[in-house]
Short mmCIF file of C-alpha atoms and ligand atoms in Angstrom, two decimals:
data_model
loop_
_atom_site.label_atom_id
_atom_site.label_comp_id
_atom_site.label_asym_id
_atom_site.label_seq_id
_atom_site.Cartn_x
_atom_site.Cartn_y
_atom_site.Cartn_z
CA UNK A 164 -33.50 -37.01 -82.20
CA UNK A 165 -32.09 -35.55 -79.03
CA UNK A 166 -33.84 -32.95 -76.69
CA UNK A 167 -32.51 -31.03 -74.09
CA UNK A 168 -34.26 -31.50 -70.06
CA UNK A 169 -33.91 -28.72 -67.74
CA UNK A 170 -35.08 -28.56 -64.18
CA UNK A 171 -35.49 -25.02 -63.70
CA UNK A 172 -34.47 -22.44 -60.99
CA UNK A 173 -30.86 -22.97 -59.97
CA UNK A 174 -28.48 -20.31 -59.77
CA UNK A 175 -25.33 -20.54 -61.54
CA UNK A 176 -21.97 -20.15 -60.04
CA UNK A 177 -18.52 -21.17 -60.91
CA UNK A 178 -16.62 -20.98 -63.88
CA UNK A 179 -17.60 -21.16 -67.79
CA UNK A 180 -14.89 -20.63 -70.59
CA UNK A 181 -15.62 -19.44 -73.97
CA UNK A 182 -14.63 -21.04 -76.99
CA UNK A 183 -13.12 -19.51 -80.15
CA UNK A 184 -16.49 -17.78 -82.45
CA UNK A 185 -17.86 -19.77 -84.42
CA UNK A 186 -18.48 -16.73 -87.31
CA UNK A 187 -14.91 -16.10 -86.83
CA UNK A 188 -13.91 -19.81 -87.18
CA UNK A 189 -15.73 -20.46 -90.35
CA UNK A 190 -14.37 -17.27 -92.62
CA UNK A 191 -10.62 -18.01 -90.95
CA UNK A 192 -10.84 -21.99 -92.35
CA UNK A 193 -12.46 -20.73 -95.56
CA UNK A 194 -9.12 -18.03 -95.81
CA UNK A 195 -7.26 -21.53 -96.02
CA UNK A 196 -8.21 -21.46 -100.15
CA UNK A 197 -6.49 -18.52 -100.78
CA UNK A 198 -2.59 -20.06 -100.16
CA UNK A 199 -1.28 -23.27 -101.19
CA UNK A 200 0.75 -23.24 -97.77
CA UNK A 201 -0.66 -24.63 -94.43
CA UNK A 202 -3.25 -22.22 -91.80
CA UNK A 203 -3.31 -23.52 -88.63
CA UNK A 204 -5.88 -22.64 -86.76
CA UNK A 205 -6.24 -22.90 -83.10
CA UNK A 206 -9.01 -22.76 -81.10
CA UNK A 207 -11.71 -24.04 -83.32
CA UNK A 208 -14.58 -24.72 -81.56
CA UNK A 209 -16.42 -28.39 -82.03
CA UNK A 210 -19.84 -27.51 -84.01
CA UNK A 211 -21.70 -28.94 -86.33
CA UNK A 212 -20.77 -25.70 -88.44
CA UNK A 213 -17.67 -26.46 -88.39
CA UNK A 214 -17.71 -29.64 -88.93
CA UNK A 215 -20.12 -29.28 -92.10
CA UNK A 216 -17.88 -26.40 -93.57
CA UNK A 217 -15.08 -28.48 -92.84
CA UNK A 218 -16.76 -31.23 -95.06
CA UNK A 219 -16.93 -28.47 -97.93
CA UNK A 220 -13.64 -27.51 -97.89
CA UNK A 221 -12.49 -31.44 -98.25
CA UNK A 222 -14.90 -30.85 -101.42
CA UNK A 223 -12.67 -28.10 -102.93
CA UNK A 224 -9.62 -30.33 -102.33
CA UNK A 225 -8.41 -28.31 -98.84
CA UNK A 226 -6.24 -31.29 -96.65
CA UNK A 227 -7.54 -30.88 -93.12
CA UNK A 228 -5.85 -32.12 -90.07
CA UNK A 229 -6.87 -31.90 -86.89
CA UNK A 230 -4.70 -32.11 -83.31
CA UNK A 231 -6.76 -33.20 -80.46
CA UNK A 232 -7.69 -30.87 -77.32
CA UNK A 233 -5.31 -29.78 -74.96
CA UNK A 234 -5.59 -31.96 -71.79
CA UNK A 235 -4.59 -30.41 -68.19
CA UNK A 236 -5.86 -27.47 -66.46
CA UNK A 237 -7.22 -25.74 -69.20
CA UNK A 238 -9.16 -28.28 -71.35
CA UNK A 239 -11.48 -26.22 -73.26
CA UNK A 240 -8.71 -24.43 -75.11
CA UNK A 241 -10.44 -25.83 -78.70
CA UNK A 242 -9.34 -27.78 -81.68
CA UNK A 243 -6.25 -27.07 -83.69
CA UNK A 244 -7.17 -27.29 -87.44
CA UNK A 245 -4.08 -27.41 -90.02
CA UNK A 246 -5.70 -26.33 -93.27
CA UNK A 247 -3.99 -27.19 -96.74
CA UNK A 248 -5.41 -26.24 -99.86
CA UNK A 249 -2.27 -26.75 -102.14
CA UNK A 250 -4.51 -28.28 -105.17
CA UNK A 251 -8.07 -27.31 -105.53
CA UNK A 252 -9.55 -30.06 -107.41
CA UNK A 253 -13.40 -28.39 -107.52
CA UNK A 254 -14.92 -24.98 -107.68
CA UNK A 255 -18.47 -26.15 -107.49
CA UNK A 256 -19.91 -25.54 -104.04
CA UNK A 257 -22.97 -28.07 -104.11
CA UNK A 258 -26.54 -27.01 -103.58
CA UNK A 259 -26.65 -29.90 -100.94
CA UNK A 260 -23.77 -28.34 -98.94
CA UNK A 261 -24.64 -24.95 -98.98
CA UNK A 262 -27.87 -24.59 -98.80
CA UNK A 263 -27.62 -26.06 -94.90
CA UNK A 264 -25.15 -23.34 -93.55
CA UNK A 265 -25.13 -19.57 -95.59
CA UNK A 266 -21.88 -18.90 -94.52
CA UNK A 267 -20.14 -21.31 -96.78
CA UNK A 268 -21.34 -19.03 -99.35
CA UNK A 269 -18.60 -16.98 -98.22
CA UNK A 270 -16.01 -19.51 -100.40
CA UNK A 271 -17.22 -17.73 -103.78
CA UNK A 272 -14.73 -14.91 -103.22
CA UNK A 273 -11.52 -16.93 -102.13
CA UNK A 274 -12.50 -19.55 -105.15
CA UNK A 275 -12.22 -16.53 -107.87
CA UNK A 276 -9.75 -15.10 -106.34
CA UNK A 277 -7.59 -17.86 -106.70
CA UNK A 278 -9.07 -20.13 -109.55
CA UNK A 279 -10.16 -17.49 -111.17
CA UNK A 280 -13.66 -19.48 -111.43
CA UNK A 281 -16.11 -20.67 -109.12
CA UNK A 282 -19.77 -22.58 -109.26
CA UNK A 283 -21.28 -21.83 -106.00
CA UNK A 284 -24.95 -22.70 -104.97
CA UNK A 285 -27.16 -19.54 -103.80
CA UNK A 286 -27.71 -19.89 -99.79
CA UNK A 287 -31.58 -20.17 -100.62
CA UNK A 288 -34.20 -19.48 -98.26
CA UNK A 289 -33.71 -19.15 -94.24
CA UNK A 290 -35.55 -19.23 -91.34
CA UNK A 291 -34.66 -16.05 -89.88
CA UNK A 292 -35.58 -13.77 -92.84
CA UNK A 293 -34.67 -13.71 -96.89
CA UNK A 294 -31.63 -12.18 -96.87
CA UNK A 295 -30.04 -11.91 -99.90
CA UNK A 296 -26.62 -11.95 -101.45
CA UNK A 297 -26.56 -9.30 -104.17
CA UNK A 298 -23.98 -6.83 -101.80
CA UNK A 299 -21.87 -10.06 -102.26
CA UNK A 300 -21.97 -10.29 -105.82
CA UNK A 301 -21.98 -6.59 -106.41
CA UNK A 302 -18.74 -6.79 -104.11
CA UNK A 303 -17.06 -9.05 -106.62
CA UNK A 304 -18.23 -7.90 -109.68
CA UNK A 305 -16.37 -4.43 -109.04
CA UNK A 306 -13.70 -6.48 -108.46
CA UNK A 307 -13.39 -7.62 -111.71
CA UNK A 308 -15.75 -11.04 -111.66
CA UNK A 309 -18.31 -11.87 -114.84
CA UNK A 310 -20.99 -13.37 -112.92
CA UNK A 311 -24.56 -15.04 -113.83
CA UNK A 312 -26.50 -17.12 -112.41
CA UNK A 313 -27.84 -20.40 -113.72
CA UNK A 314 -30.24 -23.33 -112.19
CA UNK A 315 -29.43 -21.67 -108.85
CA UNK A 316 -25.75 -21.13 -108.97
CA UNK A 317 -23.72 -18.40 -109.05
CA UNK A 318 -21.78 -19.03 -111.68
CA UNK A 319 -18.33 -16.59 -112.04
CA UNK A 320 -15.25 -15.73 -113.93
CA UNK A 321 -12.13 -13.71 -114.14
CA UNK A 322 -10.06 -15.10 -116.67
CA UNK A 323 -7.36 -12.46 -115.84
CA UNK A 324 -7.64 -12.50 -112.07
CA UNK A 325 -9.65 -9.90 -110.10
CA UNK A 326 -8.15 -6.18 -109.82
CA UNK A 327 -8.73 -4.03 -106.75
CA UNK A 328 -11.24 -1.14 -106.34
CA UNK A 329 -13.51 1.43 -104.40
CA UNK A 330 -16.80 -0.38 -103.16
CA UNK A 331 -19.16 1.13 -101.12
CA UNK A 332 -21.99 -0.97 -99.38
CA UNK A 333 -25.10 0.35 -98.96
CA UNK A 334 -25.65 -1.35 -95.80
CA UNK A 335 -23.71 -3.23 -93.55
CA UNK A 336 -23.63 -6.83 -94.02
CA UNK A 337 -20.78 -8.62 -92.32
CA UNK A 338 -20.77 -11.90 -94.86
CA UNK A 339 -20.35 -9.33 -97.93
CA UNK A 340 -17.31 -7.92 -96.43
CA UNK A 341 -16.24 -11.10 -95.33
CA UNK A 342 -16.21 -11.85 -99.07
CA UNK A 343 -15.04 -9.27 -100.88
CA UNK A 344 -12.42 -8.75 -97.91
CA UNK A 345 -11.28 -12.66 -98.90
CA UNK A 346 -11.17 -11.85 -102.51
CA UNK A 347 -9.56 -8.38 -102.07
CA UNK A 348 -6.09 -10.38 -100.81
CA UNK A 349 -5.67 -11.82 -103.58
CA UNK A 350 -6.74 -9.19 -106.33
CA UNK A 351 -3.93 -6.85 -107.82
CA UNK A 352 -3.71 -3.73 -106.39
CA UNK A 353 -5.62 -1.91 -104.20
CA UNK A 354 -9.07 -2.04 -102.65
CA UNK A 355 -10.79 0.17 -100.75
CA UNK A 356 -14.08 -1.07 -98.91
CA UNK A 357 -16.56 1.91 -97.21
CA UNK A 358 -19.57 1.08 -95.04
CA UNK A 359 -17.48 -2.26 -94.25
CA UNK A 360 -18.65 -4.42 -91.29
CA UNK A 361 -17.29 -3.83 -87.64
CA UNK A 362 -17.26 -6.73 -86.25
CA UNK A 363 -14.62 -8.19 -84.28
CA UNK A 364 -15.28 -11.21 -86.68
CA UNK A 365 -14.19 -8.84 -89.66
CA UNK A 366 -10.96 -7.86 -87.32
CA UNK A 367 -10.17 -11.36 -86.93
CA UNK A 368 -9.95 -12.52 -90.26
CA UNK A 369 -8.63 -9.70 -91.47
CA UNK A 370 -5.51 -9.76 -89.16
CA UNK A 371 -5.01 -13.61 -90.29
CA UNK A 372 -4.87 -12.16 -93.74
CA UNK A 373 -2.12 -9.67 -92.35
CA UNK A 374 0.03 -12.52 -91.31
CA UNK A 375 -0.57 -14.24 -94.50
CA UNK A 376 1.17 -11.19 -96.02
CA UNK A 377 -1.56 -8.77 -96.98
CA UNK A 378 -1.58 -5.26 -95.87
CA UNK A 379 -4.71 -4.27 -94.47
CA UNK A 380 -4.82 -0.71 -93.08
CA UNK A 381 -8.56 0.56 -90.97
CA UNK A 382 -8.91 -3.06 -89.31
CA UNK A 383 -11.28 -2.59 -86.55
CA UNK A 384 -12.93 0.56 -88.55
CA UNK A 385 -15.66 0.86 -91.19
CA UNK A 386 -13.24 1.51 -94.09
CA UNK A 387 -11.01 -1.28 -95.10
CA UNK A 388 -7.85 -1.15 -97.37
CA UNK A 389 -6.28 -3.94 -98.65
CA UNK A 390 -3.10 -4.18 -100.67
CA UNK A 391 -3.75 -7.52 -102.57
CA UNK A 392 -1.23 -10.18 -103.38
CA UNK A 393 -0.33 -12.75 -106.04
CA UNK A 394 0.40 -15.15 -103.33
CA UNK A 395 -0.39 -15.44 -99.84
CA UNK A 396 1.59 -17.47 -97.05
CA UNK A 397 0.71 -19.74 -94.80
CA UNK A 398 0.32 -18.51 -91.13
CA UNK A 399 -0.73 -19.79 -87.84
CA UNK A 400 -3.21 -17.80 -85.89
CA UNK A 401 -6.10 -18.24 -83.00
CA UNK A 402 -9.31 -17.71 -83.12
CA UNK A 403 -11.05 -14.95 -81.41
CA UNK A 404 -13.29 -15.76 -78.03
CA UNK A 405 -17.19 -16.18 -79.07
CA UNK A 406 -18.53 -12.90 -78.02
CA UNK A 407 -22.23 -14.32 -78.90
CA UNK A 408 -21.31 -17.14 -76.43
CA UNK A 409 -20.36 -14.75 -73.72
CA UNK A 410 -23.27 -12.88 -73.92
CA UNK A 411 -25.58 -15.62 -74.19
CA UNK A 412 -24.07 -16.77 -70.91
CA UNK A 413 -23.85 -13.59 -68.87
CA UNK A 414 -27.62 -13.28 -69.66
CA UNK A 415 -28.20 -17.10 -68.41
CA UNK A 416 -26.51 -15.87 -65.47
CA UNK A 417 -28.90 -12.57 -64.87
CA UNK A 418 -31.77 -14.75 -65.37
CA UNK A 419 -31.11 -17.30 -62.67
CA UNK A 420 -28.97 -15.32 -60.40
CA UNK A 421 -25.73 -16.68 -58.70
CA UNK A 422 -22.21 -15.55 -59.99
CA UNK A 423 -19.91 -16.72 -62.97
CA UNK A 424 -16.34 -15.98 -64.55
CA UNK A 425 -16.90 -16.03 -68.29
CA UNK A 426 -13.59 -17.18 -68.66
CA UNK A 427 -11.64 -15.21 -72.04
CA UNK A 428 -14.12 -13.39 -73.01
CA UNK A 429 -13.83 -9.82 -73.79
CA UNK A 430 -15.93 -7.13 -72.89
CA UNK A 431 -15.53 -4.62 -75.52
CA UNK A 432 -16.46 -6.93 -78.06
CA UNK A 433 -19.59 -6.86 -76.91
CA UNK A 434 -19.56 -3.37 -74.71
CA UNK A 435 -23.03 -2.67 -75.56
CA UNK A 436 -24.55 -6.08 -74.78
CA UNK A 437 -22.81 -5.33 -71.21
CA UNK A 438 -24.28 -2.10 -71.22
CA UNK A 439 -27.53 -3.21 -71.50
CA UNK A 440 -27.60 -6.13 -68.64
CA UNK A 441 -26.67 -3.39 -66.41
CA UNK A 442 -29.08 -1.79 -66.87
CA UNK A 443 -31.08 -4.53 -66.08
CA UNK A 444 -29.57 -4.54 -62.90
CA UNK A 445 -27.25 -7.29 -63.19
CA UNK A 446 -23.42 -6.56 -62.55
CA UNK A 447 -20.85 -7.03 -65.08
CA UNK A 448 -17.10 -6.34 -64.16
CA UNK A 449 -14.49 -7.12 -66.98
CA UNK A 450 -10.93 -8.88 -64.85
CA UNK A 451 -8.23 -9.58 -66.30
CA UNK A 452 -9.18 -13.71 -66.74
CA UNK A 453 -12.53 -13.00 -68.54
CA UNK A 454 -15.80 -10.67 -67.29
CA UNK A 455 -17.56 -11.36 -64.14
CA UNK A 456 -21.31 -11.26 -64.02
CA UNK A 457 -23.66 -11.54 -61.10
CA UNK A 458 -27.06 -11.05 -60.11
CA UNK A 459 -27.60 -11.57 -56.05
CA UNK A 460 -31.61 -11.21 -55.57
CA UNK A 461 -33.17 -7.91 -56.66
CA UNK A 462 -35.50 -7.52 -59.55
CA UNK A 463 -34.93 -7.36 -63.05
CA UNK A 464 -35.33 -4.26 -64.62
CA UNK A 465 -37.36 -3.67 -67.41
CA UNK A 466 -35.00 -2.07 -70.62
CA UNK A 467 -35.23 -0.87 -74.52
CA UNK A 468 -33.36 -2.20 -76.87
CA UNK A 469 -32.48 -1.96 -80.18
CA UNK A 470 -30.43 -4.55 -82.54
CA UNK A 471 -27.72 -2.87 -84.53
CA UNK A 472 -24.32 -3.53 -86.29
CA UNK A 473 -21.69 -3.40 -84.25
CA UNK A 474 -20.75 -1.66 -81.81
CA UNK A 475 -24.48 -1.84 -81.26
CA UNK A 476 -26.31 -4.39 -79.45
CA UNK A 477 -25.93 -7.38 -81.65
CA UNK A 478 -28.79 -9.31 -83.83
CA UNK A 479 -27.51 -12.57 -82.27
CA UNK A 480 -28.43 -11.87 -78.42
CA UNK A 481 -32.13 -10.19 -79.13
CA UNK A 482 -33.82 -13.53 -78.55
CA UNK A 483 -31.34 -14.18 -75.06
CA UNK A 484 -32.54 -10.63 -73.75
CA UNK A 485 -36.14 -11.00 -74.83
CA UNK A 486 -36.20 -14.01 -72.49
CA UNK A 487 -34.22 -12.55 -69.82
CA UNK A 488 -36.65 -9.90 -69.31
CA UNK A 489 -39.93 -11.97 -69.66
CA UNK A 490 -39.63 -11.98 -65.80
CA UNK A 491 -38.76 -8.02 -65.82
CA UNK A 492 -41.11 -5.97 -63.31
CA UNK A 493 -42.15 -4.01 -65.60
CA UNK A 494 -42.28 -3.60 -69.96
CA UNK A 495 -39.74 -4.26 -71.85
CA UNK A 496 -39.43 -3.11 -75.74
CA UNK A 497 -37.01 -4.99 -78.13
CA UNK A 498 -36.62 -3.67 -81.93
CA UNK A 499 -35.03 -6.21 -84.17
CA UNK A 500 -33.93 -3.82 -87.03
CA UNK A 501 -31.39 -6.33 -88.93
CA UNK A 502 -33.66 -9.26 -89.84
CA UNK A 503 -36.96 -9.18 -90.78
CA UNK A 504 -38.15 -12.67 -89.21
CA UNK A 505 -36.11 -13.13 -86.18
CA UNK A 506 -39.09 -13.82 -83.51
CA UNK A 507 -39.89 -17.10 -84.00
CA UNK A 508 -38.41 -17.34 -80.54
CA UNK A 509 -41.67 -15.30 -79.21
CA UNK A 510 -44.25 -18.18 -79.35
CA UNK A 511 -42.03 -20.83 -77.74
CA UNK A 512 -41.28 -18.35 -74.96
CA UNK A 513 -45.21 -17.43 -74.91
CA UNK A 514 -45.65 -21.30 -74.23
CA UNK A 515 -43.82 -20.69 -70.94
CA UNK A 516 -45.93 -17.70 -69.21
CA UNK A 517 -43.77 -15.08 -71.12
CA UNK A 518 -46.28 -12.08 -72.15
CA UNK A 519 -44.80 -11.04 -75.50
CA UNK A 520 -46.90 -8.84 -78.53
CA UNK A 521 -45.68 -8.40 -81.34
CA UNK A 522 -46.13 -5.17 -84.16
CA UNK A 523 -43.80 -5.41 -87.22
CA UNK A 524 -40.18 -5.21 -85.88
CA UNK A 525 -40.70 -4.52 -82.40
CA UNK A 526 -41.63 -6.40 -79.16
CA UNK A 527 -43.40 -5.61 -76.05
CA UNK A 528 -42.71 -8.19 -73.24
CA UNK A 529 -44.42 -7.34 -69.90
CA UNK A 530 -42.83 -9.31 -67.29
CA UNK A 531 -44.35 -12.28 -65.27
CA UNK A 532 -44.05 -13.11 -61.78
CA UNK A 533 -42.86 -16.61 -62.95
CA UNK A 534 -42.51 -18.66 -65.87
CA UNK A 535 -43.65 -22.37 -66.20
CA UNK A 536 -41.77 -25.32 -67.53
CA UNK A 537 -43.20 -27.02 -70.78
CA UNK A 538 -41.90 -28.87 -73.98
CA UNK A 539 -41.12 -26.40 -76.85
CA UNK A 540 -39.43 -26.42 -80.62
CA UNK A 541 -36.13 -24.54 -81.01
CA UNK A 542 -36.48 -22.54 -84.40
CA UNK A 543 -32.96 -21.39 -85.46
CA UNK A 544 -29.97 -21.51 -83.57
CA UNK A 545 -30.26 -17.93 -81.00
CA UNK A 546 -33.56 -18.55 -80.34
CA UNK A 547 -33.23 -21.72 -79.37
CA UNK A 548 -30.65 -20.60 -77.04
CA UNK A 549 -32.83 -18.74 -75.34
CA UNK A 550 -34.99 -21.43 -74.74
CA UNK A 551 -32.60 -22.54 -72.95
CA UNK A 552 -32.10 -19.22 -70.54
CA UNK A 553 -36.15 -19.56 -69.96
CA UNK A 554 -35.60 -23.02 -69.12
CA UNK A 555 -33.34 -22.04 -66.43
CA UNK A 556 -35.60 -19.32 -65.05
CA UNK A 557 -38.63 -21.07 -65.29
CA UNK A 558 -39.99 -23.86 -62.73
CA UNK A 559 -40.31 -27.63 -63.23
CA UNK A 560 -39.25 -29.12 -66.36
CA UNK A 561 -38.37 -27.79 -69.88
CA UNK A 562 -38.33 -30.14 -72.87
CA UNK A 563 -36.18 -28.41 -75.93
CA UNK A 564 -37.23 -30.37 -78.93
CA UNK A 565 -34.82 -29.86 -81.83
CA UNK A 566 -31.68 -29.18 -80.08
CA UNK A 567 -29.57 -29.65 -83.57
CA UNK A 568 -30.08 -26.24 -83.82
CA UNK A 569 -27.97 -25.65 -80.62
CA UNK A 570 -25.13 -28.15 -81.83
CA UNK A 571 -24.44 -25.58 -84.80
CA UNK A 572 -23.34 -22.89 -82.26
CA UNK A 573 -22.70 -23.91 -79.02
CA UNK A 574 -19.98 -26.50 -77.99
CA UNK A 575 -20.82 -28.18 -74.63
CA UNK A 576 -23.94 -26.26 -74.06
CA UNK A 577 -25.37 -28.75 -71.03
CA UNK A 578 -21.89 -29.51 -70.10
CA UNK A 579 -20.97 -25.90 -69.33
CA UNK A 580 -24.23 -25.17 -67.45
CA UNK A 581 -24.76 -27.88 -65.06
CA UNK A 582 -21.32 -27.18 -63.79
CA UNK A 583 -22.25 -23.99 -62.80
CA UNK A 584 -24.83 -25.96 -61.01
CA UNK A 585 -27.95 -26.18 -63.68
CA UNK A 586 -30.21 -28.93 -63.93
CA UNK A 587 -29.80 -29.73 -67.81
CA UNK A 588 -29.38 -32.73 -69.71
CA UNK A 589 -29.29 -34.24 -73.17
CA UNK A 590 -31.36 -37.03 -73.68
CA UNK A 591 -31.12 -39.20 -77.26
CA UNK A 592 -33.35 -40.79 -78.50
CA UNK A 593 -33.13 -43.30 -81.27
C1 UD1 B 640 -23.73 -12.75 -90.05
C2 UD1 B 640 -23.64 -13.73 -88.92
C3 UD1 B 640 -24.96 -13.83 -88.17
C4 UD1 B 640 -25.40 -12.44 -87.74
C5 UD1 B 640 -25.38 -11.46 -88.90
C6 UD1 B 640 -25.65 -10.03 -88.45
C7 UD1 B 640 -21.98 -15.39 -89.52
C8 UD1 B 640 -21.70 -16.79 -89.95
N1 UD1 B 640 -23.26 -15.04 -89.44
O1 UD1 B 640 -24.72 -13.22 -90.96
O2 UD1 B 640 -24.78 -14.68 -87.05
O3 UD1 B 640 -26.73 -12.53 -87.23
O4 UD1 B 640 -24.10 -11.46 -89.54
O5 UD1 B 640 -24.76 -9.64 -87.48
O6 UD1 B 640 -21.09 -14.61 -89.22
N2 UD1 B 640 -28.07 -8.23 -96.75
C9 UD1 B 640 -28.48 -7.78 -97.99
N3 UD1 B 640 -27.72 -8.10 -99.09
C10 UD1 B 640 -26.57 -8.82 -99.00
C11 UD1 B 640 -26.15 -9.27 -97.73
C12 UD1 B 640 -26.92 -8.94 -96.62
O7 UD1 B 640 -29.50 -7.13 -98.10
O8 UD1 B 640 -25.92 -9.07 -100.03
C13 UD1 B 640 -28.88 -7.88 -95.56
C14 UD1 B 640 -29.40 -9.11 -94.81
O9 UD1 B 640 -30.60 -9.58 -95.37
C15 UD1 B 640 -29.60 -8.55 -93.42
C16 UD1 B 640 -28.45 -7.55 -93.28
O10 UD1 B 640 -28.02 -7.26 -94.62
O11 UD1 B 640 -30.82 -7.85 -93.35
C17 UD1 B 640 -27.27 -8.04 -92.48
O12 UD1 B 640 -26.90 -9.32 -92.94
P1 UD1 B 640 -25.39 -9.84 -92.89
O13 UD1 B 640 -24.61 -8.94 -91.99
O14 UD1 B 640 -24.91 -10.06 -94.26
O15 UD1 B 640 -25.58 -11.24 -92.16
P2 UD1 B 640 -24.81 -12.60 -92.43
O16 UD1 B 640 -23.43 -12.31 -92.91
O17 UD1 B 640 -25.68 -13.50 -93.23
#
C-alpha cells in the first residue's frame, strides 16, 4: 500500500495549476445518461473517483473514450472524456459500486428520467457522518417517481416519465440538487427548485445542461428553474477549476511560507476561504492567470471560523485550516456545522504537537511553537489532505499511511508540491 514521505519545512514557490473539480467532474459525466448523443468533457481530472464512476457508467451501457493530455507548455490541462450513452443496457447501480463513492448515487435521477426506472444501491454508511438521502428521494418523488426501497436499493418508477414541479429543500444539500436538477431536464414541464445549492459545482452542471438544450433560469442563485425536455443534445463543455484544490493549496502555501501562482483558479469561488487566510495574515491577490498567495515570515494569526454552504467557508477546507493554524500564536476556534463527524483529522494532527479539544461541533486549537514529524493514518479524503499541509509545516519526517484516500481527490498531489520545492514523495510498497 503506498504512503506518502515528507521532509518538513520548505517553503513553496513557483507555480501550481489546478485541475478541473472533481464534484463538478463526476455530476457533468453522470449528465452523459440523459442524451443518446456524445458529452465531451474536457478537463477531467485523473482520480480514482473518476475513474471508479467512470467504471459505473460502462455498467449502465455509457461508451467512454478518452483523448490523452495535452503535451506542450501547458500539460496539466486534464483529460478529455467523450461520453456516449446511446443504449442503456442496465439500471441497477450495484451495491459494490456505490457503496465506495456516494456521489454515484447521483445516477438515480438521470436513470428515471430517462428509463423511466432505476435500481440504485443506498450510499450506506460514511466516514465523515450518516448523511442521508431522503432530500434526494423526496426530490424525485415530487417529480413524479414511485419509489421503495428493498434489500438496500432504491428501487423507482415512472411509467409515464417524470413531470416538473415546486420543491423546496429544507436544507441545503448540494447532491440532492444535483439530482433532482439532472432529473428536472428531462421531466415535462416546469420545475422550480427553492433552497437549491450554490455551489459553483451546481453552476457548472447546470450550464452543461443549458447547452444540452435545457433552459435553466437563477443559475448561480438559490432558486433554480428548469424547463425540461423530451430530448437533450449532445454538447461539449469544460470543467470548472477545483476550487477545493485551490484552497487546499493556498493554505499549504500559508503554512510553509514562500510564494505560489495557483494557476486557473478563481477567487470568487471560494471568496470566503480567501477571506479567511487573510486574516490569518497571509496575502492573497487574484491576477488575471490564477490567485497569488504568499506568506514572507510573520506569524500566523489566530481566526474563527465557521463551515457553511456556499458562499460560506466550505465543509471541504475545515480540516486544511485547522492544520494551518495549529502553529497560530494564539487560539483558534473552528465550527464544523455541515457534518456531524468531520474531525477525525484532529487526532492525527494531535500526533504531531497540534493542541486541538474538541466539544460537539466545535474546535479549539491553541497554536504550538512547532510541530513534529511522525507516521499517521489519513481518515477520509480532506483530512488527509491536511496531513499533508502539517507535514509540510512540521520538522523531520511525516509518514501518511493510507494515501488512497488522497488519490480520490487530488491528481499529482507530490508531483505538484515538490516542484514548488517540498520534500514529498510516494513510496509503494508491495
Ligand atoms: C457534497 C460534496 C462534498 C461536500 C458536501 C458539502 C460532492 C461529490 N461531494 O457532498 O465534497 O463536503 O457536498 O459541501 O460534490 N443531507 C440530508 N439529506 C439528504 C442529503 C443531505 O440530511 O438527502 C445532509 C447531509 O447529511 C449533510 C448536509 O445535508 O449534513 C449537506 O450534505 P450534501 O450537501 O448533500 O453533501 P454531499 O452532496 O453528499
Amino acid at each position: 500500500m503506498d504512503r506518502i514521505k515528507i521532509v518538513g519545512g520548505q517553503q513553496l514557490n513557483g507555480t501550481i495549476p489546478i485541475s478541473g473539480a472533481k464534484n463538478a467532474a463526476l455530476p457533468l459525466m453522470i449528465a452523459s445518461l440523459l442524451t443518446d448523443d456524445r458529452l465531451s468533457l474536457k478537463n477531467v481530472p485523473n482520480l480514482a473517483d473518476v475513474n471508479l464512476l467512470a467504471r459505473i457508467l460502462r455498467n449502465h451501457g455509457v461508451d467512454l473514450a478518452v483523448d490523452g493530455k495535452r503535451s506542450g507548455p501547458a500539460p496539466y490541462l486534464g483529460e478529455t472524456f467523450h461520453l456516449t450513452a446511446r443504449d442503456i443496457v442496465d439500471t441497477t447501480a450495484p451495491y459494490e459500486m456505490v457503496s465506495r463513492m456516494r456521489a454515484s448515487f447521483w445516477v438515480l435521477g438521470p436513470l428515471i428520467a430517462r428509463m423511466r426506472k432505476a435500481r440504485v444501491s443506498l450510499p450506506g454508511g460514511c466516514a465523515i457522518g450518516t448523511r442521508p438521502v431522503d432530500m434526494h428521494l423526496s426530490g424525485l418523488r415530487a417529480l413524479g417517481a414511485e419509489i421503495d426501497i428493498d434489500e438496500g436499493y432504491v428501487i423507482a418508477k415512472a411509467p409515464n416519465g417524470l413531470v416538473g414541479n415546486r420543491i423546496t429543500f429544507p436544507k441545503v444539500s448540494v447532491g440532492a440538487t444535483h439530482n433532482v436538477l439532472l432529473a428536472a431536464a428531462l421531466a415535462k414541464g416546469e420545475t422550480l427548485i427553492e433552497n437549491a445549492a450554490r455551489e459553483p459545482e451546481i453552476g457548472d452542471v447546470a450550464e452543461c445542461l443549458v447547452k444540452m438544450g435545457a433552459q435553466i433560469d437563477g443559475i448561480g442563485t438559490s432558486t433554480l428553474r428548469i424547463q425540461g425536455r423530451d430530448r437533450l443534445e449532445g454538447a461539449v463543455h469544460s470543467v470548472v477549476p477545483d476550487r477545493i484544490e485551490t484552497g487546499t493549496f493556498a493554505f499549504a502555501v500559508a503554512a510553509t511560507g514562500g510564494e505560489v501562482l495557483l494557476e486557473g483558479a478563481r477567487a470568487e469561488h471560494l471568496q470566503a476561504a480567501l477571506d479567511a487566510l487573510k486574516r490569518t495574515g497571509a496575502s492573497v491577490e487574484a491576477v488575471p492567470e490564477g490567485i497569488r498567495v504568499s506568506r514572507q515570515g510573520g506569524e500566523i494569526t489566530p481566526v474563527t471560523v465557521e463551515t457553511q454552504p456556499f458562499p460560506g467557508f466550505p465543509t471541504d477546507l475545515q480540516a486544511q485550516m485547522m492544520a494551518l493554524v495549529t502553529r497560530a500564536n494564539g487560539t483558534s476556534v473552528i465550527s464544523e456545522t455541515i457534518f456531524e463527524n468531520r474531525f477525525m483529522h484532529v487526532q492525527e494532527l494531535a500526533r504531531l504537537g497540534a493542541d486541538i479539544q474538541l466539544h460537539g461541533d466545535t474546535a479549539t486549537i491553541t497554536g504550538v511553537k512547532a510541530l513534529r514529524g511522525a507516521p499517521v493514518m489519513a481518515t477520509d479524503l480532506r483530512a488527509s489532505v491536511s496531513l499533508v499541509i502539517a507535514g509540510l509545516m512540521a520538522e523531520g519526517e511525516t509518514l501518511i499511511n493510507r494515501v488512497y484516500h488522497l488519490d480520490r481527490g487530488f491528481e499529482r498531489l507530490e508531483e505538484k508540491l515538490s516542484r514548488c520545492g517540498a520534500i514529498i514523495t510516494r513510496v509503494s510498497e508491495g
